[in-house]
CSV table of C-alpha atoms in Angstrom, one decimal:
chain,number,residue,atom,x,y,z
R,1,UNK,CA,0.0,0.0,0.0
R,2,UNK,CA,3.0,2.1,0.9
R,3,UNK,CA,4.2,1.6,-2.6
R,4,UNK,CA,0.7,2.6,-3.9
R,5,UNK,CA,0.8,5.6,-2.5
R,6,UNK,CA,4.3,7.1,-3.2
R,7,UNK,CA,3.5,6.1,-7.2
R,8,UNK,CA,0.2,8.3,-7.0
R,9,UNK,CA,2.6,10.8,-5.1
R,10,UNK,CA,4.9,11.1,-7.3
R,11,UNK,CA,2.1,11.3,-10.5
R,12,UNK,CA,0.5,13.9,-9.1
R,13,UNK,CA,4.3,16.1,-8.7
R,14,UNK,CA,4.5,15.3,-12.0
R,15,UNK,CA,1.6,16.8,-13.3
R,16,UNK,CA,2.2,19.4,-11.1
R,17,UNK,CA,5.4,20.4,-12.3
R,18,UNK,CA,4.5,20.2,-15.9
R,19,UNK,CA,1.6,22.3,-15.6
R,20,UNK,CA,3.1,24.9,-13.8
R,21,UNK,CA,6.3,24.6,-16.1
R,22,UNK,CA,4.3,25.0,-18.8
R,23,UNK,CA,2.3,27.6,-17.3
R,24,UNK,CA,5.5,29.9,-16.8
R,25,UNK,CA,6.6,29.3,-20.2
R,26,UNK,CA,3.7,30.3,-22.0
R,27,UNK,CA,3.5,33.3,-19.4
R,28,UNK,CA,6.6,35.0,-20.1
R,29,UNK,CA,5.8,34.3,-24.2
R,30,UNK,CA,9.5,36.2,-24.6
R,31,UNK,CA,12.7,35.2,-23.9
R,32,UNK,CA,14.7,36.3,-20.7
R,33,UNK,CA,15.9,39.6,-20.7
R,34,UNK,CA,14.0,41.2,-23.5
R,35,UNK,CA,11.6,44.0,-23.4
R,36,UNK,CA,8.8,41.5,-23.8
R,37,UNK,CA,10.1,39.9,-20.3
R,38,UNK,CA,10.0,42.7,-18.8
R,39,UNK,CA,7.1,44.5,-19.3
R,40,UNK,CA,5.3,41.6,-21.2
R,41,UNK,CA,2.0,44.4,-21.5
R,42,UNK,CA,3.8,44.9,-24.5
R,43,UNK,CA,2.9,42.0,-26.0
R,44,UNK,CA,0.0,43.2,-27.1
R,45,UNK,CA,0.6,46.2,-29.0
R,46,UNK,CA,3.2,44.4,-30.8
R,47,UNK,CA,0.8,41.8,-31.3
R,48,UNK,CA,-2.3,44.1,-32.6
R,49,UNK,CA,-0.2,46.7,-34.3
R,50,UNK,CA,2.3,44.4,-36.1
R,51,UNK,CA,5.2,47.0,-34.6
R,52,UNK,CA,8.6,46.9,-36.6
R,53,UNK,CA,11.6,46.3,-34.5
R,54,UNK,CA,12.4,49.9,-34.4
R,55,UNK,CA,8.9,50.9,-33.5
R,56,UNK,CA,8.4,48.8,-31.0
R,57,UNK,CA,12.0,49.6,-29.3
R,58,UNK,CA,10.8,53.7,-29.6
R,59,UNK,CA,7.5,52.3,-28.0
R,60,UNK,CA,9.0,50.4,-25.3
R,61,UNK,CA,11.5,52.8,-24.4
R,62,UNK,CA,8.3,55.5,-23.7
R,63,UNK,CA,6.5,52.9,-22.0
R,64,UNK,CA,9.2,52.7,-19.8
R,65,UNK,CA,10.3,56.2,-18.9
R,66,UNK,CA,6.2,56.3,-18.5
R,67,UNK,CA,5.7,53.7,-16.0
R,68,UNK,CA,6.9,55.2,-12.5
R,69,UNK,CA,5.3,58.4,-14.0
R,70,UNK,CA,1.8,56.8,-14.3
R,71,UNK,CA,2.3,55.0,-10.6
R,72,UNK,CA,2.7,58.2,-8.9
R,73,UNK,CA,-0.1,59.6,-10.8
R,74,UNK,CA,-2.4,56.3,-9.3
R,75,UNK,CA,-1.1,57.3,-6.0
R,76,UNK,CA,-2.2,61.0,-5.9
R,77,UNK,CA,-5.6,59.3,-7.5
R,78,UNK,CA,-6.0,57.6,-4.6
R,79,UNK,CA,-5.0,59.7,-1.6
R,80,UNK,CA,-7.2,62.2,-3.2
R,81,UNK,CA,-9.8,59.8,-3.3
R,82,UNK,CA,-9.6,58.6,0.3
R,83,UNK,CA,-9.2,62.9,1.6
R,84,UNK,CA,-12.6,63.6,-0.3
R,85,UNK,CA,-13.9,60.1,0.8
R,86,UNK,CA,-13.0,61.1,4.9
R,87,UNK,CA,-14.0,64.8,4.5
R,88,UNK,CA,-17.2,64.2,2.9
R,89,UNK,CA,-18.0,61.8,6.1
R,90,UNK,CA,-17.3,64.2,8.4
R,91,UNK,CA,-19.9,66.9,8.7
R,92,UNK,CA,-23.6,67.1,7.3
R,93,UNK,CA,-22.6,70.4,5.1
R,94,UNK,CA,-20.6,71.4,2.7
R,95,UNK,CA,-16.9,73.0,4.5
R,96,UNK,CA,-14.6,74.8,3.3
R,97,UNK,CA,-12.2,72.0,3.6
R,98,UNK,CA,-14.5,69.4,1.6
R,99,UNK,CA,-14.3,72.2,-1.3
R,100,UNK,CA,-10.9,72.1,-1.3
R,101,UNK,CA,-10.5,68.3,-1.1
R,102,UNK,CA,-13.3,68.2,-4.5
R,103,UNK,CA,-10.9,70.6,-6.4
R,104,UNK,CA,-7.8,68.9,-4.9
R,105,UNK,CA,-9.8,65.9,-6.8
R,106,UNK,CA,-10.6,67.3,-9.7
R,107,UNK,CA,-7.8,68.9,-10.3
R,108,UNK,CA,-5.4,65.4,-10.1
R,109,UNK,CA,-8.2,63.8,-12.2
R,110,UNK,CA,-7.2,66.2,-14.7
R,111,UNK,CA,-3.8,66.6,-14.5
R,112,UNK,CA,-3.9,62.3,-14.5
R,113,UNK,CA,-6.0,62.5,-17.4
R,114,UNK,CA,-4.1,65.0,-19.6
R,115,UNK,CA,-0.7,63.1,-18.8
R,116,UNK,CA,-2.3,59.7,-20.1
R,117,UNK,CA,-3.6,61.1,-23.1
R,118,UNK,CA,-0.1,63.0,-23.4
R,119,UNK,CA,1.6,59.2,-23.3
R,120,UNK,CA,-1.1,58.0,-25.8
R,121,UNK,CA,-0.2,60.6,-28.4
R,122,UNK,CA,3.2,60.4,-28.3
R,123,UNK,CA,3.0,56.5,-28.6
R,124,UNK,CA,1.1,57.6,-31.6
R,125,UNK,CA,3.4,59.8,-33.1
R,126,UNK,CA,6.0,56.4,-33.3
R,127,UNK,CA,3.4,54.6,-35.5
R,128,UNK,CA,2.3,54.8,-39.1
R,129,UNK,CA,-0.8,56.2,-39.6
R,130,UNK,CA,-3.1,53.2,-39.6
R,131,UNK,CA,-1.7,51.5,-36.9
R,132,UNK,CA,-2.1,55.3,-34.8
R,133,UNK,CA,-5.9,55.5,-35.4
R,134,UNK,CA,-5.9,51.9,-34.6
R,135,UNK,CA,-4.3,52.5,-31.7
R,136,UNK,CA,-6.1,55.6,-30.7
R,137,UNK,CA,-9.4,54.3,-31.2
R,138,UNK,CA,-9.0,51.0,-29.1
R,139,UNK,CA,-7.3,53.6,-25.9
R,140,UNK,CA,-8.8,57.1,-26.3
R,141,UNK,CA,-12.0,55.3,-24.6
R,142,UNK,CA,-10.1,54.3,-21.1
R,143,UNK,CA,-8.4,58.1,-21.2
R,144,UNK,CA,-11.3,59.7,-21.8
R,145,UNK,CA,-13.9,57.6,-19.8
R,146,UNK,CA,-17.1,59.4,-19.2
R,147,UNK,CA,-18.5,56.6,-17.2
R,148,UNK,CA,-18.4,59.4,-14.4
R,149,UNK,CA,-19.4,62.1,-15.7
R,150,UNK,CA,-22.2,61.4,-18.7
R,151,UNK,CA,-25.8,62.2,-17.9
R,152,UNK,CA,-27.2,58.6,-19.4
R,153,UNK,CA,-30.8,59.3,-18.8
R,154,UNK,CA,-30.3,59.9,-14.7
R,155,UNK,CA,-32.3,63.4,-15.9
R,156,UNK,CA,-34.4,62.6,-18.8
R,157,UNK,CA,-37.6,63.8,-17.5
J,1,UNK,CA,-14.8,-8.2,26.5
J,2,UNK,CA,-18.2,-9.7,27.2
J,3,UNK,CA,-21.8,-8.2,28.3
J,4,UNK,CA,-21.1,-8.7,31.8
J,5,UNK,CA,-17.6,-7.0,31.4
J,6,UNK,CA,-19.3,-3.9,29.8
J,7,UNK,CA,-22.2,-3.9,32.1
J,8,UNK,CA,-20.0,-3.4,35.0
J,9,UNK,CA,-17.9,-0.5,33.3
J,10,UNK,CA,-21.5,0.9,32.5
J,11,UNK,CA,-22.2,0.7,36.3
J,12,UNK,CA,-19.4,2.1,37.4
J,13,UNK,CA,-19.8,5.4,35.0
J,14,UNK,CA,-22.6,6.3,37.6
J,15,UNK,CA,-25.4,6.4,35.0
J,16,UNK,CA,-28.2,6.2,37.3
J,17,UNK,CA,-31.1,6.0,34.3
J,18,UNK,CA,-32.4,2.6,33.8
J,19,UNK,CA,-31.1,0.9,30.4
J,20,UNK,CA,-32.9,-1.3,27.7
J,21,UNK,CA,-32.7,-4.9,28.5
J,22,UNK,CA,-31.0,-5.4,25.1
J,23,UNK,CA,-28.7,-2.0,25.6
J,24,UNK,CA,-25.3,-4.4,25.8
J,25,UNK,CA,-26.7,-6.3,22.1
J,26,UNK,CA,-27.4,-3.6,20.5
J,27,UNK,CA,-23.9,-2.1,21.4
J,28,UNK,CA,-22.3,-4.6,20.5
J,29,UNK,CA,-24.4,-5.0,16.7
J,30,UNK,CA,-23.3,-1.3,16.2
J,31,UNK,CA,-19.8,-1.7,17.0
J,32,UNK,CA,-19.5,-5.2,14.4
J,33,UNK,CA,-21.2,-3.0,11.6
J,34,UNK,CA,-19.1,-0.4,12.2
J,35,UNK,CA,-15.5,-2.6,12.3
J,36,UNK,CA,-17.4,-4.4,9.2
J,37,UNK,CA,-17.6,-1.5,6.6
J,38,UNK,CA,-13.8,-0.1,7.1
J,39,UNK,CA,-12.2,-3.0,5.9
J,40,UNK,CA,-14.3,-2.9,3.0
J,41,UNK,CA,-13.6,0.4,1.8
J,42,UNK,CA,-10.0,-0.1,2.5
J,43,UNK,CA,-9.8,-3.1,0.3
J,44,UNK,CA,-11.9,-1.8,-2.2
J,45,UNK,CA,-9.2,1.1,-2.6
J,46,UNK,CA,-6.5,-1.0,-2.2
J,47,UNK,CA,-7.8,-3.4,-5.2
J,48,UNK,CA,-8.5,-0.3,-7.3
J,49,UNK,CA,-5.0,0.8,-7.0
J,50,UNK,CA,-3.2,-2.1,-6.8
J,51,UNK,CA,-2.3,-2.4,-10.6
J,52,UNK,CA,-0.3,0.5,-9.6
J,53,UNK,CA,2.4,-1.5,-7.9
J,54,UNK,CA,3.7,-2.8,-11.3
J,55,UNK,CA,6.2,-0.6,-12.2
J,56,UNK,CA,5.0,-0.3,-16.3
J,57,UNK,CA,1.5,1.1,-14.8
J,58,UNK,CA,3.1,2.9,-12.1
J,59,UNK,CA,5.8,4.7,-15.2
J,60,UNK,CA,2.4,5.2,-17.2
J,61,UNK,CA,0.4,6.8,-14.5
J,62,UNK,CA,3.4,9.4,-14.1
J,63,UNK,CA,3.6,9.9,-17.8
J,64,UNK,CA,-0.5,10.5,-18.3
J,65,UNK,CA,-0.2,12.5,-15.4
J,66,UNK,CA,2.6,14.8,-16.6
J,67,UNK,CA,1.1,15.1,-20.1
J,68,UNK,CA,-2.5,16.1,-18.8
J,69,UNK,CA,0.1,19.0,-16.5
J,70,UNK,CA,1.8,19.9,-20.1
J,71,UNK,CA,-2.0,19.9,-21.8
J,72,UNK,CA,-3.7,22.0,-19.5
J,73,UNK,CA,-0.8,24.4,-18.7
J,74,UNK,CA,-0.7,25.2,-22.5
J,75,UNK,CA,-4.1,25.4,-22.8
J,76,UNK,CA,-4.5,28.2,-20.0
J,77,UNK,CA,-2.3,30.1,-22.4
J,78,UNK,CA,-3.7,33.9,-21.7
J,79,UNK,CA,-6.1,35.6,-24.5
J,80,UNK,CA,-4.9,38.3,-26.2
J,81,UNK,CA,-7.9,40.2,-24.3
J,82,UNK,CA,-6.0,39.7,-21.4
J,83,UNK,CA,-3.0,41.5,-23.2
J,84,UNK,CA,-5.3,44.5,-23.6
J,85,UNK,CA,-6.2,44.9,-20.2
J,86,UNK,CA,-2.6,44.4,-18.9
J,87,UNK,CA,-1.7,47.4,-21.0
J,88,UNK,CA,-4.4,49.7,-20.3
J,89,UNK,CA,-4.0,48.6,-16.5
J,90,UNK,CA,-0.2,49.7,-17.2
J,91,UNK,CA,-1.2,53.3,-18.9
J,92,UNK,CA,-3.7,54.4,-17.0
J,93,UNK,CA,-3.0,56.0,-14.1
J,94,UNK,CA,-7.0,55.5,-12.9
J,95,UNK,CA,-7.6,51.4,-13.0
J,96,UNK,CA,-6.4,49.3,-10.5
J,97,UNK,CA,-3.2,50.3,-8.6
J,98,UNK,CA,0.2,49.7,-10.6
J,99,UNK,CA,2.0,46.7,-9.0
J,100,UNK,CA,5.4,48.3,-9.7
């Protein structure tokens, strides 16, 4: 029984080493130490836009001087968030600080947004002109996002 | 261990509430069934997975098993949707928080 048991032990390693080997493999879909690898987002607007080597160097070398850009932007997002969130709790009127925390908030919304769509049309400026408004079309939507701010019919009367 | 055996170990419990006159039967029927159905799952599994003990089932089992690993790791390959997101999650500065 002993014997039994180490066999189904040792089939079920197995299987899970190959899965997870294979797993990683198909993961990283670039080999080590290439852009892909490192930033494997990437992958996709090679993918979709069919970049040329040099494009998608020009591209990758934005993205990157982008990235720790965009992560401070997410965190003055969010602390802006929460100071509005806590402010708006706090009293049953409209202070003088809660004004200041919604045009802290708006402000960073725009100064987040305008950055993004900065990035997006200098990404654009690398590519040929179909692959741009291919480009543009498929991200303008998430830099733009209106999901906050369109009427819908909240007012249609 | 007979009735008489387990009568007096009931005694000296101090259970002062009167018992069945069959209570030391019926005790004893439970615990038979009871010792009765483990062997029989135990052999049961035992004959199930004995063909395992040979080592050309044992070799196979560890080959099917690291194929279906291979197979379902590839298969979980991720969409080119998932691409997408990973790159508008990278750009934007307003979805979920960056993780670098």
């Amino acid at each position: 029984m002993k014997r039994i048991l180490l066999v189904l032990a040792i089939a079920l390693a197995a299987g899970l080493c190959a899965f997870a080997l294979m797993r990683s493999h198909r993961h990283a879909d670039a080999p080590p130490g290439t852009l892909l690898e490192s930033m494997p987002e990437l992958v996709w607007l090679q993918k979709e836009l069919d970049l040329s080597d040099s494009q998608f160097k020009k591209v990758s070398t934005l993205h990157a001087a982008y990235l720790p850009e965009c992560t401070a932007m997410c965190e003055r997002i969010a602390e802006a968030h929460e100071r509005l969130d806590t402010v708006s709790y706090g009293e049953m009127q409209v202070t003088p600080e809660l004004k200041t925390a919604i045009a802290d908030h708006a402000r960073i919304h725009a100064e987040c947004q305008e950055r993004m769509l900065e990035h997006l049309y200098e990404t654009a400026r690398i590519l040929d002109a179909d692959q741009a408004e291919r480009y543009l079309e498929v991200m303008l939507p998430y830099a733009l996002d209106f999901s906050h701010s369109e009427p819908e019919d909240v007012h249609v009367r | 261990m007979n009735d008489s055996e387990l009568d007096k170990i009931l005694l000296s419990a101090g259970n002062e509430l009167p018992l069945p006159p069959d209570f030391g039967r019926q005790v004893w029927r439970r615990i038979e069934s009871s010792s009765a159905a483990s062997p029989g799952l135990a052999s049961w599994f035992e004959k199930v997975l004995s063909p395992l003990a040979k080592p050309a089932v044992a070799a196979a089992a560890i080959l099917t098993m690291t194929a279906l690993g291979l197979g379902l790791g590839a298969g979980l390959k991720p969409r080119q949707e998932d691409w997408k997101e990973a790159y508008v999650e990278s750009v934007s500065p307003f979805g979920s928080p960056h993780s670098r």
